[in-house]
Structure formats: structure tokens, C-alpha cells
Amino acid sequence: MSVESAVVLSAPNSRAARDHLSESVGSPQTIAPLPRVCALLAELTAQQATDAVQLARLIQSDPVLAGELMRVANSPALRPRTAIVSLQQAVSWLGVAEVRNIAMAVMLRGEVFVAPGHEPESEELWREAWLAALWAKEIARERRKHVESAFLAALMHRTGAALALKILSSFEFERRMGLDADIFGNLVVEFEPAFGRLLMNNWLLPKDVQDAASDWRNYRESNHSDLAGTVHAAHLLATHTLHPQLLGDEMVIESPVFEQLGVFPDDRRRLLAKCEQVRALAGM
């Protein structure tokens, strides 16, 4: 949206934007349902015997997902000695759980982390979510705890902000108005918890995942404090990966969340040593 074609809303007029967000929170039907590919993948992977051929056929229907699976399978951190050249090979090599995780990430990015006119903010939120999910998986493996749920909880932990950003972006476009940057940011922060819960509830995600993704900032007070702490720690590692000049190694290592999780200082350093590996998996 160009400066010339938009009228910047002053603080008193921000009420209309807040009302629009409140109406959206109260109308679950305005939130996109779980993407079809994810729903079908969940059905297929719930079967006792999952056929790699069937999974590959389903994934082939979505070129973006297929491309991302091939990229991850051939990334330096995961690739076998010989290059993977087919989707069926990629599915077999990565495994069902990893395929499901990547599919959820790709679909989530396309459905939620899209805000015309606010692409840099939306991309920053996506990078935080994607990196945190990868770091959460590393933490879960280190602790041998929450291995299945940590990735998903961390992946979802910025969806509320992304959804609020997307809806406000549409509001600006429809009204041909531009919100003051501070007002815009404050509204995203205000509505982040409600939109995050709404999306996860609509997508029928497990309760522990919803709680951890919503409560990560105040993880000690969460009903699922251990998983929420894992998401908090993953967020710190994601921020360090993106902005090491703002959050250095020692600041991460000394964070009290790792003490609560029972991750000792040497283990924390071993986690940080995986930074380049996580970057490669993320495609950054």
C-alpha cells in the first residue's frame, strides 16, 4: 500500500481496527480450516501400516510441499551418501513423523504467515516459528521428552501474532487506511493469545500443544509447564540463530529455563554447537 493512497489512522480511530479484530476472534468460521493435505496426511499416518507410495502420491499434489521435502531430505544435515531423487525416496528416508512435520510447516506458512503490505514482519514471525520448531525437536531429543509434541508446539507459538497481522493487513487494504506503526504493533500483541488459541482449537490440535504454544512466555504458570518451557527455550535459540548480536551464546546458556528443563551447561553448549545444522535444515 503506497503512502499516497493510504490515510494513516490516529490513535482515537484505531477503535475500528480493534473492533474488527474482536469480531474476527468471535467468528471462528473466518479462520481457515486445517489444510486438506495436512488432514489427509493425518489420516494416512494414523494407519498402522503407512505406505510411502501413498504418501508420495498425496504430497505430489502440492508442488511447494514436494519441493520442501526434497530440499530437507537433501540438506547437508540429513542427506544420505547418494542424492535423493524421488519423493518416494524422500518419504522413506525422512520417515512419517518428519514428513508430517514438514507438511504442517509448509501449509501453515501458506495459510497464516501471509500479510500483504507487511511482508517483513510476517517473514520475521515465520522464521522465528520455523527455527523454534527445529530447535524444540533438538531439545526434545536431548531430553528424550516431548519428542512428538515439541516441534508442533514451537511451530505454532507465533501463529496468533501472524494471524492478527494478516487480519489487520486485510483491514488496512479494505479501508485504504494505514494504521500507525505503534498502534498496529500493540494490536498484534494484544490479540496474539486469542488468535493463537482460536486457530489451534479450529485445527483440533492436542491440548498440551495448545497450552505450550500459548503459554511459552510465562511457562512456569502453564498447565503444561515443561512443554511450554521447551518452547520458551526453543524461542531463545531461534532468536539467537537469527540475531546473535542481540542474544549471544552466554545469554542463552545462562537462561533459567534450561535449569528448569534439567539441561546442564555442557548440554546447552552442545545444543548451541548445532546452530549451523539447524540453519541448514531451515534453509537459511
PDB file of C-alpha atoms in Angstrom:
ATOM      1  CA  MET A   1       0.000   0.000   0.000  1.00  0.00           C
ATOM      2  CA  SER A   2       1.554   3.330  -1.056  1.00  0.00           C
ATOM      3  CA  VAL A   3       1.794   6.290   1.328  1.00  0.00           C
ATOM      4  CA  GLU A   4      -0.123   8.424  -1.165  1.00  0.00           C
ATOM      5  CA  SER A   5      -3.110   6.063  -1.358  1.00  0.00           C
ATOM      6  CA  ALA A   6      -3.499   5.441   2.360  1.00  0.00           C
ATOM      7  CA  VAL A   7      -4.699   7.590   5.233  1.00  0.00           C
ATOM      8  CA  VAL A   8      -2.804   6.928   8.450  1.00  0.00           C
ATOM      9  CA  LEU A   9      -5.178   6.230  11.336  1.00  0.00           C
ATOM     10  CA  SER A  10      -4.652   8.225  14.507  1.00  0.00           C
ATOM     11  CA  ALA A  11      -4.920   6.626  17.947  1.00  0.00           C
ATOM     12  CA  PRO A  12      -8.623   7.518  18.509  1.00  0.00           C
ATOM     13  CA  ASN A  13      -9.578   5.974  15.175  1.00  0.00           C
ATOM     14  CA  SER A  14      -7.813   2.712  15.993  1.00  0.00           C
ATOM     15  CA  ARG A  15     -11.050   1.620  17.694  1.00  0.00           C
ATOM     16  CA  ALA A  16     -12.376   0.449  14.325  1.00  0.00           C
ATOM     17  CA  ALA A  17      -9.365  -1.810  13.874  1.00  0.00           C
ATOM     18  CA  ARG A  18      -9.739  -3.213  17.386  1.00  0.00           C
ATOM     19  CA  ASP A  19     -13.446  -3.847  16.787  1.00  0.00           C
ATOM     20  CA  HIS A  20     -12.609  -5.649  13.550  1.00  0.00           C
ATOM     21  CA  LEU A  21     -10.156  -7.915  15.367  1.00  0.00           C
ATOM     22  CA  SER A  22     -12.680  -8.583  18.132  1.00  0.00           C
ATOM     23  CA  GLU A  23     -15.321  -9.565  15.576  1.00  0.00           C
ATOM     24  CA  SER A  24     -12.844 -11.887  13.855  1.00  0.00           C
ATOM     25  CA  VAL A  25     -11.977 -13.600  17.153  1.00  0.00           C
ATOM     26  CA  GLY A  26     -15.694 -14.085  17.787  1.00  0.00           C
ATOM     27  CA  SER A  27     -16.233 -15.638  14.346  1.00  0.00           C
ATOM     28  CA  PRO A  28     -14.297 -18.918  14.150  1.00  0.00           C
ATOM     29  CA  GLN A  29     -15.638 -19.508  10.631  1.00  0.00           C
ATOM     30  CA  THR A  30     -13.373 -16.682   9.404  1.00  0.00           C
ATOM     31  CA  ILE A  31     -10.326 -18.784  10.294  1.00  0.00           C
ATOM     32  CA  ALA A  32      -9.090 -21.152   7.605  1.00  0.00           C
ATOM     33  CA  PRO A  33      -9.702 -24.832   8.402  1.00  0.00           C
ATOM     34  CA  LEU A  34      -6.845 -27.318   8.668  1.00  0.00           C
ATOM     35  CA  PRO A  35      -5.389 -27.569   5.135  1.00  0.00           C
ATOM     36  CA  ARG A  36      -6.641 -30.594   3.197  1.00  0.00           C
ATOM     37  CA  VAL A  37      -3.161 -32.048   2.672  1.00  0.00           C
ATOM     38  CA  CYS A  38      -2.499 -31.990   6.431  1.00  0.00           C
ATOM     39  CA  ALA A  39      -5.854 -33.601   7.195  1.00  0.00           C
ATOM     40  CA  LEU A  40      -5.243 -36.357   4.635  1.00  0.00           C
ATOM     41  CA  LEU A  41      -1.697 -36.867   5.889  1.00  0.00           C
ATOM     42  CA  ALA A  42      -3.015 -37.239   9.433  1.00  0.00           C
ATOM     43  CA  GLU A  43      -5.480 -39.890   8.240  1.00  0.00           C
ATOM     44  CA  LEU A  44      -2.828 -41.781   6.302  1.00  0.00           C
ATOM     45  CA  THR A  45      -0.195 -41.654   9.045  1.00  0.00           C
ATOM     46  CA  ALA A  46      -2.714 -42.795  11.656  1.00  0.00           C
ATOM     47  CA  GLN A  47      -2.988 -46.130   9.855  1.00  0.00           C
ATOM     48  CA  GLN A  48      -0.975 -48.995  11.286  1.00  0.00           C
ATOM     49  CA  ALA A  49       0.851 -49.569   8.006  1.00  0.00           C
ATOM     50  CA  THR A  50       1.660 -46.369   6.133  1.00  0.00           C
ATOM     51  CA  ASP A  51       2.678 -46.809   2.504  1.00  0.00           C
ATOM     52  CA  ALA A  52       5.451 -44.496   1.261  1.00  0.00           C
ATOM     53  CA  VAL A  53       3.960 -44.700  -2.231  1.00  0.00           C
ATOM     54  CA  GLN A  54       0.594 -43.403  -0.987  1.00  0.00           C
ATOM     55  CA  LEU A  55       2.255 -40.589   0.945  1.00  0.00           C
ATOM     56  CA  ALA A  56       4.379 -39.607  -2.034  1.00  0.00           C
ATOM     57  CA  ARG A  57       1.311 -39.567  -4.292  1.00  0.00           C
ATOM     58  CA  LEU A  58      -0.514 -37.259  -1.867  1.00  0.00           C
ATOM     59  CA  ILE A  59       2.462 -34.934  -1.455  1.00  0.00           C
ATOM     60  CA  GLN A  60       2.959 -34.752  -5.227  1.00  0.00           C
ATOM     61  CA  SER A  61      -0.360 -32.904  -5.462  1.00  0.00           C
ATOM     62  CA  ASP A  62       1.275 -29.911  -3.737  1.00  0.00           C
ATOM     63  CA  PRO A  63       4.402 -28.729  -5.606  1.00  0.00           C
ATOM     64  CA  VAL A  64       5.528 -26.411  -2.782  1.00  0.00           C
ATOM     65  CA  LEU A  65       5.365 -29.212  -0.219  1.00  0.00           C
ATOM     66  CA  ALA A  66       7.071 -31.645  -2.582  1.00  0.00           C
ATOM     67  CA  GLY A  67       9.890 -29.173  -3.186  1.00  0.00           C
ATOM     68  CA  GLU A  68      10.422 -28.550   0.520  1.00  0.00           C
ATOM     69  CA  LEU A  69      10.523 -32.262   1.296  1.00  0.00           C
ATOM     70  CA  MET A  70      13.155 -32.808  -1.375  1.00  0.00           C
ATOM     71  CA  ARG A  71      15.170 -29.853  -0.076  1.00  0.00           C
ATOM     72  CA  VAL A  72      15.129 -31.095   3.537  1.00  0.00           C
ATOM     73  CA  ALA A  73      15.914 -34.683   2.535  1.00  0.00           C
ATOM     74  CA  ASN A  74      18.960 -33.477   0.585  1.00  0.00           C
ATOM     75  CA  SER A  75      20.096 -30.880   3.145  1.00  0.00           C
ATOM     76  CA  PRO A  76      23.673 -31.293   4.455  1.00  0.00           C
ATOM     77  CA  ALA A  77      22.383 -32.258   7.892  1.00  0.00           C
ATOM     78  CA  LEU A  78      20.237 -35.156   6.670  1.00  0.00           C
ATOM     79  CA  ARG A  79      21.205 -36.274   3.183  1.00  0.00           C
ATOM     80  CA  PRO A  80      22.448 -39.816   2.654  1.00  0.00           C
ATOM     81  CA  ARG A  81      25.601 -40.632   0.698  1.00  0.00           C
ATOM     82  CA  THR A  82      23.719 -40.719  -2.581  1.00  0.00           C
ATOM     83  CA  ALA A  83      21.352 -37.914  -3.523  1.00  0.00           C
ATOM     84  CA  ILE A  84      17.617 -38.459  -3.105  1.00  0.00           C
ATOM     85  CA  VAL A  85      15.932 -38.023  -6.476  1.00  0.00           C
ATOM     86  CA  SER A  86      12.311 -39.051  -5.906  1.00  0.00           C
ATOM     87  CA  LEU A  87       9.540 -38.179  -3.487  1.00  0.00           C
ATOM     88  CA  GLN A  88       9.123 -41.809  -2.509  1.00  0.00           C
ATOM     89  CA  GLN A  89      12.803 -41.943  -1.579  1.00  0.00           C
ATOM     90  CA  ALA A  90      12.452 -38.709   0.407  1.00  0.00           C
ATOM     91  CA  VAL A  91       9.424 -40.017   2.325  1.00  0.00           C
ATOM     92  CA  SER A  92      11.170 -43.299   3.130  1.00  0.00           C
ATOM     93  CA  TRP A  93      14.362 -41.521   4.183  1.00  0.00           C
ATOM     94  CA  LEU A  94      12.738 -38.846   6.357  1.00  0.00           C
ATOM     95  CA  GLY A  95      10.108 -41.036   7.974  1.00  0.00           C
ATOM     96  CA  VAL A  96       6.405 -40.463   8.532  1.00  0.00           C
ATOM     97  CA  ALA A  97       6.726 -38.140  11.539  1.00  0.00           C
ATOM     98  CA  GLU A  98       9.195 -35.850   9.774  1.00  0.00           C
ATOM     99  CA  VAL A  99       7.044 -35.726   6.644  1.00  0.00           C
ATOM    100  CA  ARG A 100       4.022 -34.774   8.731  1.00  0.00           C
ATOM    101  CA  ASN A 101       6.014 -32.014  10.499  1.00  0.00           C
ATOM    102  CA  ILE A 102       7.270 -30.523   7.241  1.00  0.00           C
ATOM    103  CA  ALA A 103       3.776 -30.641   5.715  1.00  0.00           C
ATOM    104  CA  MET A 104       2.305 -28.772   8.674  1.00  0.00           C
ATOM    105  CA  ALA A 105       5.048 -26.144   8.431  1.00  0.00           C
ATOM    106  CA  VAL A 106       4.588 -25.600   4.684  1.00  0.00           C
ATOM    107  CA  MET A 107       0.796 -25.382   4.929  1.00  0.00           C
ATOM    108  CA  LEU A 108       0.949 -23.109   7.962  1.00  0.00           C
ATOM    109  CA  ARG A 109       3.249 -20.697   6.203  1.00  0.00           C
ATOM    110  CA  GLY A 110       0.960 -20.505   3.187  1.00  0.00           C
ATOM    111  CA  GLU A 111      -2.245 -20.118   5.194  1.00  0.00           C
ATOM    112  CA  VAL A 112      -1.246 -17.919   8.134  1.00  0.00           C
ATOM    113  CA  PHE A 113       2.138 -16.235   7.695  1.00  0.00           C
ATOM    114  CA  VAL A 114       0.972 -14.053   4.812  1.00  0.00           C
ATOM    115  CA  ALA A 115       0.272 -10.343   5.284  1.00  0.00           C
ATOM    116  CA  PRO A 116       0.354  -8.180   2.124  1.00  0.00           C
ATOM    117  CA  GLY A 117       1.879  -4.812   2.928  1.00  0.00           C
ATOM    118  CA  HIS A 118       3.632  -6.246   5.980  1.00  0.00           C
ATOM    119  CA  GLU A 119       5.854  -8.885   4.399  1.00  0.00           C
ATOM    120  CA  PRO A 120       8.983  -8.184   6.514  1.00  0.00           C
ATOM    121  CA  GLU A 121       7.068  -8.561   9.793  1.00  0.00           C
ATOM    122  CA  SER A 122       5.304 -11.693   8.588  1.00  0.00           C
ATOM    123  CA  GLU A 123       8.580 -13.225   7.379  1.00  0.00           C
ATOM    124  CA  GLU A 124      10.266 -12.485  10.710  1.00  0.00           C
ATOM    125  CA  LEU A 125       7.464 -14.238  12.593  1.00  0.00           C
ATOM    126  CA  TRP A 126       7.718 -17.220  10.245  1.00  0.00           C
ATOM    127  CA  ARG A 127      11.474 -17.513  10.706  1.00  0.00           C
ATOM    128  CA  GLU A 128      11.009 -17.433  14.479  1.00  0.00           C
ATOM    129  CA  ALA A 129       8.344 -20.157  14.329  1.00  0.00           C
ATOM    130  CA  TRP A 130      10.206 -22.428  11.895  1.00  0.00           C
ATOM    131  CA  LEU A 131      13.565 -22.156  13.658  1.00  0.00           C
ATOM    132  CA  ALA A 132      11.939 -22.616  17.072  1.00  0.00           C
ATOM    133  CA  ALA A 133      10.243 -25.795  15.844  1.00  0.00           C
ATOM    134  CA  LEU A 134      13.563 -27.220  14.675  1.00  0.00           C
ATOM    135  CA  TRP A 135      15.264 -26.228  17.922  1.00  0.00           C
ATOM    136  CA  ALA A 136      12.415 -27.685  20.001  1.00  0.00           C
ATOM    137  CA  LYS A 137      12.960 -31.007  18.268  1.00  0.00           C
ATOM    138  CA  GLU A 138      16.653 -30.876  19.183  1.00  0.00           C
ATOM    139  CA  ILE A 139      15.837 -30.078  22.822  1.00  0.00           C
ATOM    140  CA  ALA A 140      13.273 -32.881  22.949  1.00  0.00           C
ATOM    141  CA  ARG A 141      15.808 -35.361  21.578  1.00  0.00           C
ATOM    142  CA  GLU A 142      18.415 -34.178  24.071  1.00  0.00           C
ATOM    143  CA  ARG A 143      15.981 -34.700  26.959  1.00  0.00           C
ATOM    144  CA  ARG A 144      14.145 -37.672  25.425  1.00  0.00           C
ATOM    145  CA  LYS A 145      10.898 -35.960  26.319  1.00  0.00           C
ATOM    146  CA  HIS A 146       8.041 -34.438  24.238  1.00  0.00           C
ATOM    147  CA  VAL A 147       9.674 -35.768  21.071  1.00  0.00           C
ATOM    148  CA  GLU A 148       6.333 -35.820  19.191  1.00  0.00           C
ATOM    149  CA  SER A 149       4.763 -32.618  20.536  1.00  0.00           C
ATOM    150  CA  ALA A 150       7.676 -30.186  20.947  1.00  0.00           C
ATOM    151  CA  PHE A 151       8.068 -29.472  17.220  1.00  0.00           C
ATOM    152  CA  LEU A 152       4.368 -28.717  16.733  1.00  0.00           C
ATOM    153  CA  ALA A 153       4.031 -26.575  19.869  1.00  0.00           C
ATOM    154  CA  ALA A 154       7.023 -24.431  18.877  1.00  0.00           C
ATOM    155  CA  LEU A 155       5.856 -24.198  15.263  1.00  0.00           C
ATOM    156  CA  MET A 156       2.523 -22.814  16.470  1.00  0.00           C
ATOM    157  CA  HIS A 157       3.904 -20.389  19.067  1.00  0.00           C
ATOM    158  CA  ARG A 158       3.801 -17.284  16.796  1.00  0.00           C
ATOM    159  CA  THR A 159       0.665 -18.160  14.840  1.00  0.00           C
ATOM    160  CA  GLY A 160      -1.517 -15.853  16.936  1.00  0.00           C
ATOM    161  CA  ALA A 161       0.663 -12.860  16.068  1.00  0.00           C
ATOM    162  CA  ALA A 162       0.824 -13.918  12.404  1.00  0.00           C
ATOM    163  CA  LEU A 163      -2.948 -14.269  12.181  1.00  0.00           C
ATOM    164  CA  ALA A 164      -3.556 -10.896  13.840  1.00  0.00           C
ATOM    165  CA  LEU A 165      -1.041  -9.371  11.419  1.00  0.00           C
ATOM    166  CA  LYS A 166      -2.798 -10.965   8.450  1.00  0.00           C
ATOM    167  CA  ILE A 167      -6.252  -9.761   9.517  1.00  0.00           C
ATOM    168  CA  LEU A 168      -5.034  -6.220  10.234  1.00  0.00           C
ATOM    169  CA  SER A 169      -3.306  -6.176   6.863  1.00  0.00           C
ATOM    170  CA  SER A 170      -6.617  -7.040   5.177  1.00  0.00           C
ATOM    171  CA  PHE A 171      -8.360  -4.357   7.247  1.00  0.00           C
ATOM    172  CA  GLU A 172      -5.908  -1.724   6.033  1.00  0.00           C
ATOM    173  CA  PHE A 173      -6.305  -2.809   2.426  1.00  0.00           C
ATOM    174  CA  GLU A 174     -10.121  -2.855   2.524  1.00  0.00           C
ATOM    175  CA  ARG A 175     -10.329   0.565   4.205  1.00  0.00           C
ATOM    176  CA  ARG A 176      -7.432   2.019   2.209  1.00  0.00           C
ATOM    177  CA  MET A 177      -6.009   3.169   5.512  1.00  0.00           C
ATOM    178  CA  GLY A 178      -2.658   2.637   7.178  1.00  0.00           C
ATOM    179  CA  LEU A 179      -2.520   2.154  10.924  1.00  0.00           C
ATOM    180  CA  ASP A 180       0.113   3.996  12.899  1.00  0.00           C
ATOM    181  CA  ALA A 181       3.021   1.550  13.350  1.00  0.00           C
ATOM    182  CA  ASP A 182       2.869   1.636  17.164  1.00  0.00           C
ATOM    183  CA  ILE A 183      -0.890   1.103  17.198  1.00  0.00           C
ATOM    184  CA  PHE A 184      -0.553  -1.729  14.686  1.00  0.00           C
ATOM    185  CA  GLY A 185       2.127  -3.435  16.760  1.00  0.00           C
ATOM    186  CA  ASN A 186       0.207  -3.028  20.017  1.00  0.00           C
ATOM    187  CA  LEU A 187      -2.923  -4.559  18.486  1.00  0.00           C
ATOM    188  CA  VAL A 188      -0.957  -7.566  17.247  1.00  0.00           C
ATOM    189  CA  VAL A 189       0.449  -8.107  20.758  1.00  0.00           C
ATOM    190  CA  GLU A 190      -2.984  -7.631  22.352  1.00  0.00           C
ATOM    191  CA  PHE A 191      -4.760 -10.152  20.113  1.00  0.00           C
ATOM    192  CA  GLU A 192      -1.956 -12.689  19.686  1.00  0.00           C
ATOM    193  CA  PRO A 193      -3.133 -15.040  22.507  1.00  0.00           C
ATOM    194  CA  ALA A 194      -6.769 -15.106  21.361  1.00  0.00           C
ATOM    195  CA  PHE A 195      -5.963 -15.739  17.695  1.00  0.00           C
ATOM    196  CA  GLY A 196      -3.411 -18.405  18.546  1.00  0.00           C
ATOM    197  CA  ARG A 197      -5.933 -20.295  20.654  1.00  0.00           C
ATOM    198  CA  LEU A 198      -8.652 -19.873  18.032  1.00  0.00           C
ATOM    199  CA  LEU A 199      -6.514 -21.290  15.225  1.00  0.00           C
ATOM    200  CA  MET A 200      -5.227 -24.247  17.246  1.00  0.00           C
ATOM    201  CA  ASN A 201      -8.697 -25.066  18.521  1.00  0.00           C
ATOM    202  CA  ASN A 202     -10.111 -24.928  14.971  1.00  0.00           C
ATOM    203  CA  TRP A 203      -7.347 -27.257  13.805  1.00  0.00           C
ATOM    204  CA  LEU A 204      -8.107 -29.645  16.690  1.00  0.00           C
ATOM    205  CA  LEU A 205      -4.554 -29.672  17.992  1.00  0.00           C
ATOM    206  CA  PRO A 206      -3.848 -31.522  21.266  1.00  0.00           C
ATOM    207  CA  LYS A 207      -4.458 -29.592  24.493  1.00  0.00           C
ATOM    208  CA  ASP A 208      -0.846 -29.811  25.658  1.00  0.00           C
ATOM    209  CA  VAL A 209       0.321 -28.328  22.344  1.00  0.00           C
ATOM    210  CA  GLN A 210      -2.212 -25.502  22.590  1.00  0.00           C
ATOM    211  CA  ASP A 211      -1.200 -24.667  26.159  1.00  0.00           C
ATOM    212  CA  ALA A 212       2.531 -24.767  25.477  1.00  0.00           C
ATOM    213  CA  ALA A 213       2.240 -22.678  22.292  1.00  0.00           C
ATOM    214  CA  SER A 214       0.126 -20.101  24.142  1.00  0.00           C
ATOM    215  CA  ASP A 215       1.960 -20.014  27.484  1.00  0.00           C
ATOM    216  CA  TRP A 216       5.602 -20.070  26.398  1.00  0.00           C
ATOM    217  CA  ARG A 217       6.335 -16.567  27.694  1.00  0.00           C
ATOM    218  CA  ASN A 218       5.047 -17.446  31.180  1.00  0.00           C
ATOM    219  CA  TYR A 219       5.940 -21.120  31.008  1.00  0.00           C
ATOM    220  CA  ARG A 220       6.168 -21.590  34.787  1.00  0.00           C
ATOM    221  CA  GLU A 221       2.457 -20.822  35.137  1.00  0.00           C
ATOM    222  CA  SER A 222       1.293 -23.137  32.341  1.00  0.00           C
ATOM    223  CA  ASN A 223      -0.678 -26.314  32.956  1.00  0.00           C
ATOM    224  CA  HIS A 224       1.970 -27.928  30.751  1.00  0.00           C
ATOM    225  CA  SER A 225       4.955 -26.005  32.096  1.00  0.00           C
ATOM    226  CA  ASP A 226       7.581 -28.485  30.926  1.00  0.00           C
ATOM    227  CA  LEU A 227       6.454 -28.409  27.289  1.00  0.00           C
ATOM    228  CA  ALA A 228       5.889 -24.633  27.473  1.00  0.00           C
ATOM    229  CA  GLY A 229       9.432 -24.305  28.867  1.00  0.00           C
ATOM    230  CA  THR A 230      10.714 -26.307  25.910  1.00  0.00           C
ATOM    231  CA  VAL A 231       9.008 -23.834  23.550  1.00  0.00           C
ATOM    232  CA  HIS A 232      10.460 -20.902  25.522  1.00  0.00           C
ATOM    233  CA  ALA A 233      13.962 -22.371  25.263  1.00  0.00           C
ATOM    234  CA  ALA A 234      13.442 -23.053  21.550  1.00  0.00           C
ATOM    235  CA  HIS A 235      12.351 -19.436  21.034  1.00  0.00           C
ATOM    236  CA  LEU A 236      15.553 -18.226  22.699  1.00  0.00           C
ATOM    237  CA  LEU A 237      17.641 -20.444  20.434  1.00  0.00           C
ATOM    238  CA  ALA A 238      15.702 -19.262  17.372  1.00  0.00           C
ATOM    239  CA  THR A 239      16.271 -15.627  18.337  1.00  0.00           C
ATOM    240  CA  HIS A 240      19.970 -16.337  18.871  1.00  0.00           C
ATOM    241  CA  THR A 241      20.139 -18.004  15.437  1.00  0.00           C
ATOM    242  CA  LEU A 242      18.507 -15.005  13.770  1.00  0.00           C
ATOM    243  CA  HIS A 243      20.129 -12.239  15.817  1.00  0.00           C
ATOM    244  CA  PRO A 244      23.325 -13.465  17.532  1.00  0.00           C
ATOM    245  CA  GLN A 245      24.424  -9.874  18.016  1.00  0.00           C
ATOM    246  CA  LEU A 246      21.364  -9.241  20.207  1.00  0.00           C
ATOM    247  CA  LEU A 247      21.307 -12.558  22.065  1.00  0.00           C
ATOM    248  CA  GLY A 248      24.766 -14.033  22.473  1.00  0.00           C
ATOM    249  CA  ASP A 249      25.826 -17.537  23.442  1.00  0.00           C
ATOM    250  CA  GLU A 250      26.257 -16.816  27.144  1.00  0.00           C
ATOM    251  CA  MET A 251      22.870 -15.119  27.455  1.00  0.00           C
ATOM    252  CA  VAL A 252      21.244 -18.243  26.042  1.00  0.00           C
ATOM    253  CA  ILE A 253      23.309 -20.632  28.136  1.00  0.00           C
ATOM    254  CA  GLU A 254      22.550 -18.734  31.353  1.00  0.00           C
ATOM    255  CA  SER A 255      18.782 -18.604  30.805  1.00  0.00           C
ATOM    256  CA  PRO A 256      16.950 -20.109  33.822  1.00  0.00           C
ATOM    257  CA  VAL A 257      14.595 -22.054  31.542  1.00  0.00           C
ATOM    258  CA  PHE A 258      17.317 -24.615  30.855  1.00  0.00           C
ATOM    259  CA  GLU A 259      17.744 -25.215  34.572  1.00  0.00           C
ATOM    260  CA  GLN A 260      14.023 -25.917  34.891  1.00  0.00           C
ATOM    261  CA  LEU A 261      14.255 -28.322  31.948  1.00  0.00           C
ATOM    262  CA  GLY A 262      17.230 -30.091  33.515  1.00  0.00           C
ATOM    263  CA  VAL A 263      19.547 -29.263  30.613  1.00  0.00           C
ATOM    264  CA  PHE A 264      23.045 -28.875  32.083  1.00  0.00           C
ATOM    265  CA  PRO A 265      25.522 -26.193  30.899  1.00  0.00           C
ATOM    266  CA  ASP A 266      27.611 -28.637  28.845  1.00  0.00           C
ATOM    267  CA  ASP A 267      24.437 -29.914  27.159  1.00  0.00           C
ATOM    268  CA  ARG A 268      23.408 -26.331  26.406  1.00  0.00           C
ATOM    269  CA  ARG A 269      26.737 -25.702  24.697  1.00  0.00           C
ATOM    270  CA  ARG A 270      26.324 -28.896  22.730  1.00  0.00           C
ATOM    271  CA  LEU A 271      22.913 -27.648  21.590  1.00  0.00           C
ATOM    272  CA  LEU A 272      24.347 -24.291  20.524  1.00  0.00           C
ATOM    273  CA  ALA A 273      27.005 -26.098  18.501  1.00  0.00           C
ATOM    274  CA  LYS A 274      24.181 -27.357  16.263  1.00  0.00           C
ATOM    275  CA  CYS A 275      23.328 -23.837  15.093  1.00  0.00           C
ATOM    276  CA  GLU A 276      24.663 -24.289  11.552  1.00  0.00           C
ATOM    277  CA  GLN A 277      22.937 -27.658  11.252  1.00  0.00           C
ATOM    278  CA  VAL A 278      19.609 -26.087  12.242  1.00  0.00           C
ATOM    279  CA  ARG A 279      20.199 -23.216   9.807  1.00  0.00           C
ATOM    280  CA  ALA A 280      20.754 -25.730   7.008  1.00  0.00           C
ATOM    281  CA  LEU A 281      17.575 -27.616   7.873  1.00  0.00           C
ATOM    282  CA  ALA A 282      15.669 -24.322   7.909  1.00  0.00           C
ATOM    283  CA  GLY A 283      17.061 -23.365   4.514  1.00  0.00           C
ATOM    284  CA  MET A 284      18.615 -20.158   5.859  1.00  0.00           C
TER     285      MET A 284
END
